[in-house]
Amino acid sequence: MKHATLILGLVTAALGLFSLFIGSNPIPVFQALLDRLHDIPSAIAIVLTEVRLPRTLIALLAGAVLGLCGAALQGFLHNPLASPGLIGTSGGAAFGAVIALYFGFGSGLGVPLAGIAGALVATWTVYRIAGRDGDTLTLILAGVAINALLTASISLLLSLAPSPYAVQEIVVWLLGSVANHGSDDLWLMLPGALTGGLLLMRTRRALDALTLGEETAASLGVDLMRTRAQLFAGIALAMGSVVAVTGAIGFVGLVTPHLLRPLAAHRPGRLLGLSALGGAALLLAADIGVRLLQRATGASIQVGVITALLGAPFFLWLILRQRSPA
Amino acid sequence: MKRLEALRLGVQIGGQEILRELDLRLEAGQMLGVIGPNGAGKSTLLRALAGIQPARGEILLDGHELAALSPRQRARRIAWLAQNGPVHWPLSVARIVALGRLAWHEAEAATRQATRETLRETGLEGLADRNYDQLSGGEKARVLLARALNGKPELLLADEPTAALDLAHQLEVMTLLRNHCQAGRAAIVVLHDLRLAAHYCDRLLLLKQGVALTEGSPRQVISAHWLELAYRIRLREGIDPLDAFRLEWTVMT
C-alpha cells in the first residue's frame, strides 16, 4: 500500500511536470520559470504562470476531487457502480452554470459561483428527500430523480436559448474542460475542494466499518447520520467547486476507484487517498492526450469527451464482469 | 460488566408492538439463550440491547443507563453479531476481524496485535490472509464471530450465530461463545436449536409474540408445558423434555 501510494504520487508529479511542457507552441519551461522567479515579465513566463500552470493545477485538483468523491460514494453506498454525480452535485453545478450562461452572467466568476450554488442546492435537496437516516435505495432514487430533473431543465434552457452562440457556449462548457482557465478559477476552486476533501477524509473509519453493513457499523460506534452529513457536505463542496469551473468531466470518479481498489486491499477508507492520487494522474494524462492531439491535428477536443470515450467502454466491461463473476 | 438489567423494555415498529414490558437480568460469566418461535421478537431484543433499535424502558449496565453512553463507549463494551451480516467488499479475514476494534481508536500496531491474538484464539490463524469471498459458510460464520470477539466486549449479543451451519461448525461456534463467557464476560445468544440452547446456555428466555413467557435454567424452560405454549408442539408421553434435546456430540480435536 505504501509503495503503491509512493509510485502513484511520483507518477502524478511526473505527469504534472510533463504537462507544463505541452502546449500549442513549445516554450523553454525552465527559462520561463527562472524569468518568473526573477520577476522578469517575459511572454514565456506569463504563458507558464497564467496558462500552463493553472491548467495543470486545475487538472490535478479536479482529478483528485473526482477520484476522492467517487471512492467515498462507492464506499458509502457499497456499490462499485456509484459515480460521484449520483447525489445530484454535478447536475446541480451544471444547471447553475448554464443558468449563468443563459442569462448573460458568463463572464468573470459568474459561471463558477452559480455552479457552486447549484451544486449545494441540488445536493442539499437530495439529502433532504432521502432523509438524514434514509436507506441507500431511497438515496439513490432521490439522486436519480433530481439528476433527471436537472438534465431536463438544462435541455429546456438549450431549447429556449436566445442565440446559437449561447447554445454553443453552453454545450462546450457542458463537455467539461480544464483549458482556458486562469489562476482566478484555481483560487475559486481551492477552498471548497480542500474543505470538502478534508471532510471526506474524516469518513475513512466509518467507510471501513460500513463494509459490514449499516447496522453493524452503528454497533461499532459509527455515527451514521454524522457520516452521511459529512459525506454529502464534502462531495457538495469539493465536486461543486470543481464542476463549477471545469464542467462535468465524466467517468474519472467512477473508473479510478475501480482501478485502484485492489491496491488498497479493498478497504474503502484506505482507497480514498489512493483514488485522489489516481484521479489526478488520470485527468492529467487525459489532458496531456488532448493537448498532444490538438498539437498534432489542430482539433480542439474537450477533456471530458476523452474521459467519457475511454470511461464508457470500461464501464460496460465492468457491468459485464459483474454479470458473470466467473 | 458485572450485571446487565433491562426493565420494562418495549419496541414498537410501524405501529406494531414487537416487544412488550420485557424484564431481563444477566450476570457476568453467564450465557443467556433467547429462544422462541419465528416472529417472537428475539432479534429485536438483541438490536434494542445493542442500541441499534430505539426502545422504551431502561437498559442498565452495572446500574448505569446504557443510553447515557456515547456510541463509541457502548461499542467498546457491547458487541453485536448480526444474523447473516453482509460483507460488501472482499477484505481479508484479518482485516474483517480487525474491524472489531474500530471503537478503540488505537494505533494500527495495537489493532494488529489484538487481532493476531483473536485469530489464534478462534483457530483462524491459517485463514488470516484469505479473502472473505473464498471461505466456506462455516468459516465465514467463525470470522464474523471473531470480529465481534476482537474488541473483548463485556457483553456479546449474537443473533442466530449457528444458522445454516453444519453440526461441527455449530459446536465450534458455541464453544467459542462459551469460552468468551468463561473468561468472565457475558453473552446473549438467539438460538433456534433447543439442543444447543439446553447444552450451552446457563439460562434461557422464552419469547412469544414479543412477551417473555418464562425465564430460567434450561431444565425449567425446556418443559412440556412451556414448549407446548410457545411452539404448539407436544412431547410423546413418558419422555423427559431435556432428554429429548440432549446433545451428546463434541468436536473432534
Coordinates of C-alpha atoms in Angstrom, one line a residue:
Chain A
M1 CA 0.0 0.0 0.0
K2 CA 2.8 2.5 1.0
H3 CA 4.7 1.6 -2.2
A4 CA 1.6 2.0 -4.3
T5 CA 0.9 5.5 -2.8
L6 CA 4.6 6.4 -3.4
I7 CA 4.6 5.2 -7.0
L8 CA 1.3 6.8 -7.8
G9 CA 2.5 10.1 -6.2
L10 CA 5.6 10.0 -8.3
V11 CA 3.6 9.2 -11.5
T12 CA 1.3 12.1 -10.7
A13 CA 4.2 14.5 -10.1
A14 CA 5.9 13.4 -13.3
L15 CA 2.7 13.9 -15.3
G16 CA 2.2 17.3 -13.7
L17 CA 5.7 18.3 -14.7
F18 CA 5.4 16.9 -18.1
S19 CA 2.1 18.7 -18.8
L20 CA 3.9 22.0 -18.3
F21 CA 6.0 21.3 -21.4
I22 CA 2.9 20.6 -23.6
G23 CA 1.1 23.5 -25.4
S24 CA 0.3 24.8 -28.8
N25 CA 3.8 26.3 -29.0
P26 CA 6.9 24.9 -27.4
I27 CA 8.4 27.2 -24.7
P28 CA 11.6 26.8 -22.7
V29 CA 9.9 25.9 -19.4
F30 CA 13.0 26.2 -17.1
Q31 CA 13.9 29.6 -18.6
A32 CA 10.2 30.7 -18.1
L33 CA 10.5 29.5 -14.5
L34 CA 13.7 31.5 -14.0
D35 CA 12.1 34.6 -15.5
R36 CA 9.2 34.2 -13.1
L37 CA 11.5 33.8 -10.1
H38 CA 13.4 36.9 -11.1
D39 CA 10.3 38.9 -11.8
I40 CA 11.2 39.3 -15.5
P41 CA 7.9 40.0 -17.3
S42 CA 8.7 37.9 -20.4
A43 CA 6.0 36.3 -22.6
I44 CA 7.1 32.8 -21.8
A45 CA 6.9 33.5 -18.0
I46 CA 3.3 34.7 -18.5
V47 CA 2.4 31.7 -20.6
L48 CA 3.8 29.4 -17.9
T49 CA 2.2 31.0 -14.9
E50 CA -1.0 32.3 -16.3
V51 CA -1.9 29.5 -18.8
R52 CA 0.0 26.2 -18.3
L53 CA 0.5 26.1 -14.6
P54 CA -3.2 26.9 -13.8
R55 CA -4.3 24.3 -16.3
T56 CA -2.0 21.7 -14.8
L57 CA -3.0 22.5 -11.3
I58 CA -6.7 22.6 -12.2
A59 CA -6.4 19.2 -13.9
L60 CA -4.6 17.9 -10.8
L61 CA -7.1 19.2 -8.3
A62 CA -10.2 18.3 -10.4
G63 CA -8.9 14.8 -11.0
A64 CA -8.1 14.3 -7.3
V65 CA -11.5 15.6 -6.2
L66 CA -13.3 13.3 -8.8
G67 CA -11.3 10.3 -7.7
L68 CA -11.8 11.0 -4.0
C69 CA -15.5 11.7 -4.3
G70 CA -16.0 8.5 -6.4
A71 CA -14.2 6.4 -3.9
A72 CA -16.1 7.9 -0.9
L73 CA -19.5 7.5 -2.5
Q74 CA -18.8 3.9 -3.7
G75 CA -17.6 3.1 -0.2
F76 CA -20.7 4.7 1.5
L77 CA -23.2 3.0 -0.9
H78 CA -21.0 -0.1 -1.0
N79 CA -21.8 -0.1 -4.7
P80 CA -18.9 -0.2 -7.3
L81 CA -21.2 1.4 -9.9
A82 CA -21.8 4.6 -8.0
S83 CA -20.4 7.7 -9.5
P84 CA -19.9 11.0 -7.6
G85 CA -22.6 12.7 -9.7
L86 CA -25.2 10.3 -8.3
I87 CA -26.3 12.6 -5.5
G88 CA -27.0 15.5 -7.8
T89 CA -23.9 17.5 -7.3
S90 CA -22.6 17.5 -10.9
G91 CA -26.1 18.1 -12.3
G92 CA -26.7 21.0 -9.9
A93 CA -23.4 22.6 -10.7
A94 CA -24.1 22.2 -14.4
F95 CA -27.6 23.7 -14.1
G96 CA -26.3 26.6 -12.0
A97 CA -23.6 27.3 -14.6
V98 CA -26.0 27.0 -17.5
I99 CA -28.4 29.5 -15.9
A100 CA -25.5 32.0 -15.6
L101 CA -24.5 31.5 -19.2
Y102 CA -28.1 31.7 -20.3
F103 CA -28.8 35.0 -18.6
G104 CA -25.6 36.5 -19.7
F105 CA -23.6 36.3 -16.4
G106 CA -21.0 34.1 -18.1
S107 CA -18.0 36.4 -17.8
G108 CA -15.7 36.5 -14.8
L109 CA -16.7 34.5 -11.8
G110 CA -20.4 34.3 -12.7
V111 CA -20.4 30.7 -14.0
P112 CA -18.3 29.1 -11.3
L113 CA -20.2 30.9 -8.5
A114 CA -23.5 29.9 -10.0
G115 CA -22.2 26.4 -10.4
I116 CA -21.2 26.1 -6.8
A117 CA -24.6 27.4 -5.7
G118 CA -26.3 25.0 -8.0
A119 CA -24.3 22.1 -6.6
L120 CA -25.0 22.9 -3.0
V121 CA -28.7 23.4 -3.6
A122 CA -29.1 20.1 -5.6
T123 CA -27.1 18.0 -3.1
W124 CA -29.0 19.5 -0.2
T125 CA -32.3 18.7 -1.9
V126 CA -31.3 15.0 -2.4
Y127 CA -30.1 14.9 1.2
R128 CA -33.4 16.2 2.5
I129 CA -35.5 14.0 0.2
A130 CA -33.5 10.9 1.2
G131 CA -33.8 11.8 4.9
R132 CA -31.0 12.1 7.4
D133 CA -31.3 8.4 8.2
G134 CA -32.9 7.2 5.0
D135 CA -31.8 3.9 3.4
T136 CA -29.4 3.6 0.5
L137 CA -32.1 2.8 -2.1
T138 CA -34.1 6.0 -1.2
L139 CA -30.9 8.0 -1.6
I140 CA -30.1 6.5 -5.0
L141 CA -33.7 7.0 -6.2
A142 CA -33.7 10.6 -5.0
G143 CA -30.4 11.3 -6.7
V144 CA -31.7 9.7 -10.0
A145 CA -34.9 11.8 -9.9
I146 CA -33.1 15.1 -9.1
N147 CA -30.5 14.4 -11.8
A148 CA -33.3 13.7 -14.4
L149 CA -35.0 17.0 -13.4
L150 CA -31.7 18.9 -13.8
T151 CA -30.9 17.3 -17.2
A152 CA -34.4 18.1 -18.4
S153 CA -34.1 21.7 -17.2
I154 CA -30.7 22.1 -19.0
S155 CA -32.3 20.7 -22.2
L156 CA -35.2 23.2 -21.8
L157 CA -32.8 26.1 -21.4
L158 CA -30.8 24.9 -24.5
S159 CA -34.1 24.7 -26.5
L160 CA -35.1 28.2 -25.4
A161 CA -31.6 29.8 -25.8
P162 CA -31.8 33.2 -27.5
S163 CA -29.0 32.7 -30.0
P164 CA -26.9 29.8 -31.5
Y165 CA -23.8 31.4 -29.9
A166 CA -25.4 30.9 -26.4
V167 CA -26.2 27.3 -27.2
Q168 CA -22.6 26.7 -28.4
E169 CA -21.2 28.3 -25.3
I170 CA -23.4 26.2 -23.0
V171 CA -22.7 22.9 -24.9
V172 CA -18.9 23.5 -24.9
W173 CA -19.0 24.2 -21.2
L174 CA -21.0 21.1 -20.5
L175 CA -18.5 18.9 -22.3
G176 CA -16.0 19.6 -19.5
S177 CA -12.5 21.0 -19.9
V178 CA -9.6 22.2 -17.8
A179 CA -8.4 24.5 -20.6
N180 CA -8.8 28.3 -20.8
H181 CA -8.9 28.8 -17.1
G182 CA -6.7 31.2 -15.1
S183 CA -5.4 31.4 -11.6
D184 CA -8.6 33.1 -10.5
D185 CA -10.5 29.9 -11.3
L186 CA -7.9 27.9 -9.4
W187 CA -8.3 30.1 -6.3
L188 CA -12.0 29.8 -6.6
M189 CA -11.9 26.0 -6.6
L190 CA -9.4 25.6 -3.9
P191 CA -11.3 26.4 -0.6
G192 CA -14.3 24.2 -1.5
A193 CA -12.1 21.4 -2.8
L194 CA -9.8 21.4 0.2
T195 CA -12.6 21.7 2.8
G196 CA -14.7 19.1 1.0
G197 CA -11.7 16.8 0.7
L198 CA -10.9 17.1 4.4
L199 CA -14.5 16.3 5.3
L200 CA -14.4 13.2 3.1
M201 CA -11.1 12.0 4.5
R202 CA -12.7 12.2 8.0
T203 CA -15.1 9.4 7.0
R204 CA -12.4 6.8 6.4
R205 CA -13.0 4.7 9.5
A206 CA -16.8 4.9 9.0
L207 CA -16.4 3.7 5.4
D208 CA -14.3 0.8 6.5
A209 CA -17.0 -0.1 9.1
L210 CA -19.7 0.2 6.5
T211 CA -18.2 -2.8 4.8
L212 CA -20.1 -4.9 7.4
G213 CA -23.4 -3.1 6.7
E214 CA -25.0 0.0 8.3
E215 CA -26.3 -1.7 11.4
T216 CA -23.1 -3.4 12.3
A217 CA -21.2 -0.2 11.6
A218 CA -23.6 1.5 14.0
S219 CA -22.9 -1.2 16.6
L220 CA -19.2 -0.5 16.1
G221 CA -19.7 3.1 17.3
V222 CA -20.1 4.8 13.9
D223 CA -22.5 7.7 13.9
L224 CA -24.2 7.1 10.6
M225 CA -26.1 10.4 10.5
R226 CA -22.9 12.3 11.0
T227 CA -21.1 10.2 8.4
R228 CA -23.8 10.8 5.9
A229 CA -23.9 14.6 6.6
Q230 CA -20.1 14.8 6.3
L231 CA -20.2 12.8 3.0
F232 CA -22.9 15.0 1.4
A233 CA -21.2 18.2 2.6
G234 CA -17.8 17.0 1.4
I235 CA -19.0 16.0 -2.0
A236 CA -21.2 19.1 -2.5
L237 CA -18.3 21.4 -1.6
A238 CA -15.5 19.6 -3.4
M239 CA -17.4 18.4 -6.5
G240 CA -19.4 21.6 -6.7
S241 CA -16.3 23.7 -6.7
V242 CA -14.6 21.6 -9.4
V243 CA -17.6 21.1 -11.7
A244 CA -18.5 24.7 -11.5
V245 CA -15.1 25.6 -13.0
T246 CA -14.4 22.7 -15.3
G247 CA -17.8 21.5 -16.3
A248 CA -18.9 17.9 -15.8
I249 CA -15.9 15.6 -16.5
G250 CA -17.4 12.1 -16.6
F251 CA -16.1 8.6 -15.6
V252 CA -12.9 9.7 -13.7
G253 CA -14.8 9.4 -10.4
L254 CA -16.3 6.0 -11.5
V255 CA -13.2 4.4 -13.0
T256 CA -10.4 5.5 -10.7
P257 CA -11.6 3.7 -7.5
H258 CA -12.1 0.5 -9.5
L259 CA -8.6 0.5 -10.9
L260 CA -7.0 1.1 -7.5
R261 CA -9.3 -0.9 -5.2
P262 CA -7.1 -4.0 -5.2
L263 CA -4.1 -1.8 -4.2
A264 CA -6.0 -0.6 -1.2
A265 CA -6.8 -4.3 -0.3
H266 CA -10.4 -3.4 -1.0
R267 CA -10.6 -1.2 2.2
P268 CA -12.9 1.7 1.3
G269 CA -11.2 4.1 3.8
R270 CA -7.8 3.4 2.5
L271 CA -8.9 3.8 -1.1
L272 CA -9.8 7.5 -0.5
G273 CA -6.2 8.9 -0.7
L274 CA -5.1 6.5 -3.3
S275 CA -8.1 7.3 -5.5
A276 CA -7.5 11.0 -5.2
L277 CA -3.9 10.5 -6.4
G278 CA -5.1 8.2 -9.2
G279 CA -7.8 10.6 -10.3
A280 CA -5.3 13.4 -10.5
A281 CA -2.9 11.2 -12.6
L282 CA -5.8 10.1 -14.9
L283 CA -7.1 13.5 -15.6
L284 CA -3.6 14.9 -16.1
A285 CA -2.9 12.1 -18.6
A286 CA -6.2 12.7 -20.4
D287 CA -5.4 16.4 -20.6
I288 CA -1.9 15.8 -21.9
G289 CA -3.5 13.5 -24.5
V290 CA -5.9 16.3 -25.5
R291 CA -3.0 18.8 -25.9
L292 CA -0.9 16.4 -27.9
L293 CA -3.9 15.7 -30.2
Q294 CA -4.5 19.3 -30.6
R295 CA -0.9 20.0 -31.4
A296 CA -0.8 17.1 -34.0
T297 CA -4.2 17.7 -35.7
G298 CA -5.3 21.1 -34.7
A299 CA -8.6 19.7 -33.4
S300 CA -9.8 21.2 -30.1
I301 CA -11.3 18.4 -28.1
Q302 CA -12.6 18.8 -24.5
V303 CA -11.0 16.5 -21.9
G304 CA -14.5 15.4 -20.8
V305 CA -15.0 13.9 -24.2
I306 CA -11.8 11.9 -23.9
T307 CA -12.6 10.6 -20.4
A308 CA -16.1 9.6 -21.5
L309 CA -14.8 7.9 -24.6
L310 CA -12.3 5.8 -22.5
G311 CA -14.5 5.5 -19.5
A312 CA -17.8 4.3 -21.1
P313 CA -16.3 1.1 -22.6
F314 CA -14.6 0.4 -19.2
F315 CA -18.0 0.9 -17.5
L316 CA -19.6 -1.6 -19.9
W317 CA -16.8 -4.1 -19.2
L318 CA -17.4 -3.7 -15.5
I319 CA -21.1 -4.4 -15.9
L320 CA -20.4 -7.5 -18.0
R321 CA -17.9 -8.7 -15.5
Q322 CA -20.3 -8.2 -12.6
R323 CA -23.0 -10.1 -14.5
S324 CA -20.7 -13.1 -14.9
P325 CA -18.3 -13.1 -12.0
A326 CA -16.9 -16.5 -13.0
Chain B
M1 CA -19.5 -5.7 33.3
K2 CA -21.0 -7.3 36.5
R3 CA -24.6 -7.1 35.6
L4 CA -27.0 -6.2 32.8
E5 CA -30.6 -5.3 33.5
A6 CA -33.4 -4.5 31.1
L7 CA -36.6 -3.1 32.7
R8 CA -39.9 -2.8 31.0
L9 CA -38.3 -3.0 27.6
G10 CA -40.7 -2.2 24.7
V11 CA -40.2 -1.8 21.0
Q12 CA -42.8 -0.6 18.5
I13 CA -42.1 -0.7 14.8
G14 CA -44.6 0.7 12.2
G15 CA -47.3 0.9 14.8
Q16 CA -46.9 -2.8 15.8
E17 CA -45.7 -3.8 19.3
I18 CA -42.7 -6.2 18.7
L19 CA -41.6 -6.3 22.3
R20 CA -43.7 -5.7 25.4
E21 CA -42.8 -4.9 29.0
L22 CA -39.8 -7.2 29.0
D23 CA -37.5 -7.6 32.0
L24 CA -34.1 -9.2 31.8
R25 CA -31.2 -9.8 34.1
L26 CA -27.8 -11.2 33.2
E27 CA -24.6 -11.6 35.4
A28 CA -21.0 -11.7 34.2
G29 CA -19.9 -15.2 33.2
Q30 CA -23.4 -16.2 32.0
M31 CA -24.7 -17.2 28.6
L32 CA -28.4 -16.4 28.2
G33 CA -30.1 -18.2 25.3
V34 CA -33.1 -16.4 23.8
I35 CA -35.5 -18.9 22.2
G36 CA -39.0 -18.8 20.8
P37 CA -40.9 -19.3 17.6
N38 CA -40.3 -17.1 14.5
G39 CA -41.6 -13.5 14.9
A40 CA -41.3 -13.7 18.7
G41 CA -39.1 -10.6 18.8
K42 CA -35.8 -12.3 19.6
S43 CA -33.7 -10.4 17.1
T44 CA -35.4 -7.1 18.0
L45 CA -34.5 -7.7 21.7
L46 CA -30.8 -8.0 20.7
R47 CA -31.0 -5.0 18.5
A48 CA -32.6 -2.9 21.3
L49 CA -29.8 -4.1 23.7
A50 CA -27.2 -3.2 21.1
G51 CA -28.6 0.3 20.8
I52 CA -29.4 -0.1 17.1
Q53 CA -33.2 -0.2 17.7
P54 CA -34.9 2.6 19.6
A55 CA -36.7 1.1 22.6
R56 CA -38.8 2.2 25.6
G57 CA -37.8 1.2 29.1
E58 CA -34.4 1.1 30.8
I59 CA -31.3 -0.8 30.0
L60 CA -28.8 -0.7 32.8
L61 CA -25.2 -1.8 32.6
D62 CA -23.8 -2.2 36.2
G63 CA -26.6 0.1 37.3
H64 CA -25.8 2.9 34.8
E65 CA -28.1 3.8 31.9
L66 CA -26.8 2.4 28.6
A67 CA -28.4 5.3 26.8
A68 CA -26.0 7.7 28.6
L69 CA -23.0 6.1 26.9
S70 CA -21.7 7.5 23.6
P71 CA -22.0 5.2 20.6
R72 CA -18.2 4.6 20.8
Q73 CA -18.3 3.9 24.6
R74 CA -21.1 1.5 24.1
A75 CA -19.4 -0.3 21.2
R76 CA -16.3 -0.9 23.4
R77 CA -18.5 -2.7 26.0
I78 CA -21.1 -4.4 23.8
A79 CA -20.6 -6.2 20.5
W80 CA -23.5 -7.2 18.2
L81 CA -23.2 -10.1 15.8
A82 CA -25.9 -9.8 13.0
Q83 CA -27.6 -12.8 11.6
N84 CA -26.2 -13.4 8.1
G85 CA -24.4 -10.0 8.3
P86 CA -23.2 -8.7 4.9
V87 CA -19.5 -8.2 3.9
H88 CA -19.7 -5.8 1.0
W89 CA -16.1 -5.8 -0.2
P90 CA -13.7 -8.8 -0.4
L91 CA -11.5 -7.9 2.5
S92 CA -9.0 -10.3 4.0
V93 CA -10.0 -12.3 7.1
A94 CA -7.5 -10.4 9.2
R95 CA -9.0 -7.0 8.1
I96 CA -12.5 -8.1 8.9
V97 CA -11.6 -9.3 12.3
A98 CA -9.6 -6.1 12.9
L99 CA -12.8 -4.0 12.3
G100 CA -14.0 -5.4 15.7
R101 CA -11.5 -2.9 17.3
L102 CA -12.7 0.1 15.5
A103 CA -14.3 1.7 18.5
W104 CA -11.0 1.6 20.4
H105 CA -9.3 4.3 18.2
E106 CA -5.9 2.8 18.8
A107 CA -2.7 2.6 16.9
E108 CA -2.6 0.2 14.0
A109 CA 0.1 -1.9 15.6
A110 CA -2.1 -2.4 18.7
T111 CA -5.0 -3.5 16.5
R112 CA -2.7 -5.9 14.6
Q113 CA -1.5 -7.4 17.9
A114 CA -5.0 -7.8 19.3
T115 CA -6.3 -9.2 16.0
R116 CA -3.5 -11.8 15.9
E117 CA -4.4 -12.9 19.4
T118 CA -8.1 -13.2 18.5
L119 CA -7.3 -15.1 15.3
R120 CA -5.3 -17.6 17.3
E121 CA -8.0 -18.0 20.0
T122 CA -10.6 -18.6 17.4
G123 CA -8.4 -21.0 15.3
L124 CA -8.4 -18.7 12.3
E125 CA -4.7 -18.0 12.1
G126 CA -4.4 -20.1 8.9
L127 CA -7.0 -18.1 7.2
A128 CA -5.8 -14.6 8.1
D129 CA -4.7 -13.6 4.6
R130 CA -7.5 -15.3 2.7
N131 CA -10.2 -13.2 1.1
Y132 CA -13.6 -13.5 2.8
D133 CA -15.2 -14.4 -0.6
Q134 CA -13.1 -17.6 -0.7
L135 CA -14.3 -19.0 2.6
S136 CA -17.0 -21.7 3.2
G137 CA -20.2 -20.8 5.1
G138 CA -18.8 -22.2 8.3
E139 CA -15.5 -20.3 8.0
K140 CA -17.4 -17.1 7.3
A141 CA -19.5 -17.5 10.4
R142 CA -16.4 -18.0 12.5
V143 CA -14.7 -15.0 11.0
L144 CA -17.7 -12.8 11.8
L145 CA -17.8 -14.1 15.4
A146 CA -14.1 -13.5 15.7
R147 CA -14.7 -9.9 14.5
A148 CA -17.3 -9.5 17.3
L149 CA -15.0 -11.0 19.9
N150 CA -11.9 -9.0 18.9
G151 CA -13.0 -5.9 20.8
K152 CA -13.1 -8.1 24.0
P153 CA -16.6 -7.0 24.7
E154 CA -18.1 -7.4 28.2
L155 CA -21.3 -8.4 26.6
L156 CA -21.7 -10.2 23.2
L157 CA -25.1 -10.2 21.5
A158 CA -25.2 -12.9 18.9
D159 CA -28.2 -13.3 16.6
E160 CA -28.5 -16.9 15.4
P161 CA -24.8 -17.4 15.1
T162 CA -25.3 -21.1 14.2
A163 CA -27.9 -20.6 11.5
A164 CA -27.2 -22.6 8.3
L165 CA -24.1 -24.2 9.8
D166 CA -23.3 -27.9 9.8
L167 CA -23.2 -29.7 13.2
A168 CA -19.4 -29.4 13.6
H169 CA -19.4 -25.7 12.9
Q170 CA -22.4 -25.2 15.2
L171 CA -20.4 -26.8 18.1
E172 CA -17.3 -24.8 17.3
V173 CA -19.2 -21.5 17.3
M174 CA -21.0 -22.4 20.6
T175 CA -17.7 -23.5 22.2
L176 CA -16.2 -20.1 21.3
L177 CA -19.2 -18.4 22.9
R178 CA -18.8 -20.5 26.0
N179 CA -15.1 -19.7 26.2
H180 CA -16.0 -16.0 26.0
C181 CA -18.3 -16.3 29.0
Q182 CA -15.9 -18.4 31.0
A183 CA -13.4 -15.6 30.7
G184 CA -15.8 -13.6 33.0
R185 CA -17.7 -11.9 30.2
A186 CA -21.3 -12.5 29.2
A187 CA -23.3 -13.4 26.1
I188 CA -26.9 -13.3 24.9
V189 CA -27.5 -15.7 22.1
V190 CA -30.6 -16.1 19.9
L191 CA -30.9 -19.8 19.1
H192 CA -33.5 -21.9 17.3
D193 CA -31.8 -25.2 18.1
L194 CA -33.1 -26.2 21.5
R195 CA -30.3 -28.9 21.8
L196 CA -27.7 -26.2 21.6
A197 CA -29.7 -23.9 23.9
A198 CA -30.1 -26.7 26.5
H199 CA -26.4 -27.8 26.3
Y200 CA -24.5 -24.5 26.3
C201 CA -26.7 -21.8 27.9
D202 CA -26.8 -21.1 31.6
R203 CA -30.2 -19.7 31.4
L204 CA -32.9 -19.4 28.8
L205 CA -35.5 -16.7 28.0
L206 CA -38.6 -18.0 26.1
L207 CA -40.3 -15.3 24.0
K208 CA -43.6 -15.4 22.1
Q209 CA -45.2 -12.5 20.2
G210 CA -43.0 -10.0 22.0
V211 CA -43.7 -11.3 25.5
A212 CA -41.4 -13.2 27.8
L213 CA -43.3 -16.4 28.6
T214 CA -40.7 -17.6 31.1
E215 CA -37.1 -17.3 32.1
G216 CA -34.8 -19.7 34.0
S217 CA -32.5 -22.7 33.8
P218 CA -32.7 -25.0 30.7
R219 CA -34.5 -27.6 32.9
Q220 CA -37.1 -25.0 34.0
V221 CA -37.7 -23.6 30.5
I222 CA -37.4 -26.7 28.3
S223 CA -40.5 -28.3 29.7
A224 CA -43.5 -29.9 28.0
H225 CA -45.8 -27.1 29.4
W226 CA -43.7 -24.1 28.0
L227 CA -42.8 -25.8 24.7
E228 CA -46.4 -26.6 24.0
L229 CA -47.4 -23.0 24.9
A230 CA -44.6 -21.4 22.8
Y231 CA -44.3 -23.7 19.8
R232 CA -47.6 -25.7 19.9
I233 CA -45.6 -28.9 19.9
R234 CA -46.3 -31.9 22.1
L235 CA -43.8 -34.3 23.6
R236 CA -44.5 -38.1 23.5
E237 CA -45.7 -39.5 26.8
G238 CA -43.0 -40.6 29.3
I239 CA -40.0 -38.7 27.9
D240 CA -38.0 -36.1 29.8
P241 CA -38.1 -32.9 27.7
L242 CA -34.4 -32.3 28.4
D243 CA -33.5 -35.8 27.3
A244 CA -35.3 -35.1 24.0
F245 CA -33.0 -32.2 23.4
R246 CA -29.8 -33.7 24.8
L247 CA -26.6 -33.0 22.8
E248 CA -24.1 -35.8 23.2
W249 CA -21.7 -34.7 20.5
T250 CA -18.4 -33.0 20.8
V251 CA -15.9 -31.6 18.2
M252 CA -13.0 -34.0 17.4
T253 CA -9.6 -32.4 18.1

